[in-house]
Amino acid sequence: MKKIVYAFLILLLTGCAGYKPIFSNKGIGFHIGHIKNIDNDNISKQIIKNLNPYTVKNEKPEIRLEIKSNKKENIVSRDNKGDPQIHEIKIQTNIKIIKNTQIKELEFKENFSFNNQNNKFEFSQYKKNIQKNLTNRIFEKLIIELQSIK
């Protein structure tokens, strides 16, 4: 029994030797030279703020980005009185990646449905939090795509 436990522990400890964080800016194969915000909206501003660590100049190839975001809020259902019951936020972001003469266009879509709340202040804070979380998901997908560009 002891041999099995020791073998399992050794296997477990040696198997974790190659861990590397996905969103670390160390060892990436590019740096972002210029980011153009086409619509100048809060979603694009948040993505640009998250991209700041990747704008440090180094000897790696330069990438330029053009970001265009769009947010839509819809009422999905209403109650018997006609008051909104379920809301939905959809965020669509189009990003143009320019590397040397290569141009790649990406489109990211995220959406989230949620119930209405009685307290309007808490409801607006909740919507801002949802928008921030959806934007962070788009940012994470963008970084994964940028790391895969050769």
JSON list of N, CA and C in Angstrom, two decimals, residues 39 41 43-44 68-72 90-94 108 110:
[
{"chain": "A", "resi": 39, "resn": "ASP", "atom": "N", "xyz": [-14.71, 52.97, -31.88]},
{"chain": "A", "resi": 39, "resn": "ASP", "atom": "CA", "xyz": [-15.95, 53.53, -31.35]},
{"chain": "A", "resi": 39, "resn": "ASP", "atom": "C", "xyz": [-15.76, 54.35, -30.08]},
{"chain": "A", "resi": 41, "resn": "ASP", "atom": "N", "xyz": [-15.74, 53.41, -26.92]},
{"chain": "A", "resi": 41, "resn": "ASP", "atom": "CA", "xyz": [-16.74, 53.04, -25.93]},
{"chain": "A", "resi": 41, "resn": "ASP", "atom": "C", "xyz": [-16.06, 52.38, -24.72]},
{"chain": "A", "resi": 43, "resn": "ILE", "atom": "N", "xyz": [-16.36, 49.40, -23.41]},
{"chain": "A", "resi": 43, "resn": "ILE", "atom": "CA", "xyz": [-15.92, 48.02, -23.60]},
{"chain": "A", "resi": 43, "resn": "ILE", "atom": "C", "xyz": [-14.53, 47.99, -24.23]},
{"chain": "A", "resi": 44, "resn": "SER", "atom": "N", "xyz": [-14.35, 48.76, -25.29]},
{"chain": "A", "resi": 44, "resn": "SER", "atom": "CA", "xyz": [-13.04, 48.83, -25.94]},
{"chain": "A", "resi": 44, "resn": "SER", "atom": "C", "xyz": [-11.99, 49.41, -25.00]},
{"chain": "A", "resi": 68, "resn": "LYS", "atom": "N", "xyz": [-13.33, 47.42, -32.27]},
{"chain": "A", "resi": 68, "resn": "LYS", "atom": "CA", "xyz": [-14.66, 48.00, -32.41]},
{"chain": "A", "resi": 68, "resn": "LYS", "atom": "C", "xyz": [-15.63, 47.13, -31.61]},
{"chain": "A", "resi": 69, "resn": "SER", "atom": "N", "xyz": [-16.33, 47.74, -30.66]},
{"chain": "A", "resi": 69, "resn": "SER", "atom": "CA", "xyz": [-17.24, 46.99, -29.79]},
{"chain": "A", "resi": 69, "resn": "SER", "atom": "C", "xyz": [-18.65, 47.50, -29.90]},
{"chain": "A", "resi": 70, "resn": "ASN", "atom": "N", "xyz": [-19.59, 46.61, -29.60]},
{"chain": "A", "resi": 70, "resn": "ASN", "atom": "CA", "xyz": [-21.00, 46.93, -29.66]},
{"chain": "A", "resi": 70, "resn": "ASN", "atom": "C", "xyz": [-21.70, 46.20, -28.52]},
{"chain": "A", "resi": 71, "resn": "LYS", "atom": "N", "xyz": [-22.54, 46.94, -27.78]},
{"chain": "A", "resi": 71, "resn": "LYS", "atom": "CA", "xyz": [-23.30, 46.33, -26.68]},
{"chain": "A", "resi": 71, "resn": "LYS", "atom": "C", "xyz": [-24.78, 46.54, -26.93]},
{"chain": "A", "resi": 72, "resn": "LYS", "atom": "N", "xyz": [-25.56, 45.48, -26.74]},
{"chain": "A", "resi": 72, "resn": "LYS", "atom": "CA", "xyz": [-27.02, 45.56, -26.88]},
{"chain": "A", "resi": 72, "resn": "LYS", "atom": "C", "xyz": [-27.66, 45.00, -25.61]},
{"chain": "A", "resi": 90, "resn": "LYS", "atom": "N", "xyz": [-25.81, 41.58, -24.72]},
{"chain": "A", "resi": 90, "resn": "LYS", "atom": "CA", "xyz": [-24.98, 40.97, -25.76]},
{"chain": "A", "resi": 90, "resn": "LYS", "atom": "C", "xyz": [-23.84, 41.93, -26.07]},
{"chain": "A", "resi": 91, "resn": "ILE", "atom": "N", "xyz": [-22.62, 41.41, -26.08]},
{"chain": "A", "resi": 91, "resn": "ILE", "atom": "CA", "xyz": [-21.46, 42.21, -26.43]},
{"chain": "A", "resi": 91, "resn": "ILE", "atom": "C", "xyz": [-20.79, 41.56, -27.63]},
{"chain": "A", "resi": 92, "resn": "GLN", "atom": "N", "xyz": [-20.56, 42.35, -28.66]},
{"chain": "A", "resi": 92, "resn": "GLN", "atom": "CA", "xyz": [-19.88, 41.88, -29.86]},
{"chain": "A", "resi": 92, "resn": "GLN", "atom": "C", "xyz": [-18.66, 42.77, -30.07]},
{"chain": "A", "resi": 93, "resn": "THR", "atom": "N", "xyz": [-17.51, 42.16, -30.24]},
{"chain": "A", "resi": 93, "resn": "THR", "atom": "CA", "xyz": [-16.27, 42.90, -30.44]},
{"chain": "A", "resi": 93, "resn": "THR", "atom": "C", "xyz": [-15.59, 42.39, -31.71]},
{"chain": "A", "resi": 94, "resn": "ASN", "atom": "N", "xyz": [-15.28, 43.31, -32.61]},
{"chain": "A", "resi": 94, "resn": "ASN", "atom": "CA", "xyz": [-14.53, 43.01, -33.83]},
{"chain": "A", "resi": 94, "resn": "ASN", "atom": "C", "xyz": [-13.13, 43.56, -33.66]},
{"chain": "A", "resi": 108, "resn": "PHE", "atom": "N", "xyz": [-15.67, 38.37, -31.61]},
{"chain": "A", "resi": 108, "resn": "PHE", "atom": "CA", "xyz": [-15.99, 37.71, -30.37]},
{"chain": "A", "resi": 108, "resn": "PHE", "atom": "C", "xyz": [-17.39, 38.14, -29.94]},
{"chain": "A", "resi": 110, "resn": "GLU", "atom": "N", "xyz": [-20.30, 37.57, -26.77]},
{"chain": "A", "resi": 110, "resn": "GLU", "atom": "CA", "xyz": [-20.64, 37.06, -25.44]},
{"chain": "A", "resi": 110, "resn": "GLU", "atom": "C", "xyz": [-22.02, 37.59, -25.09]}
]
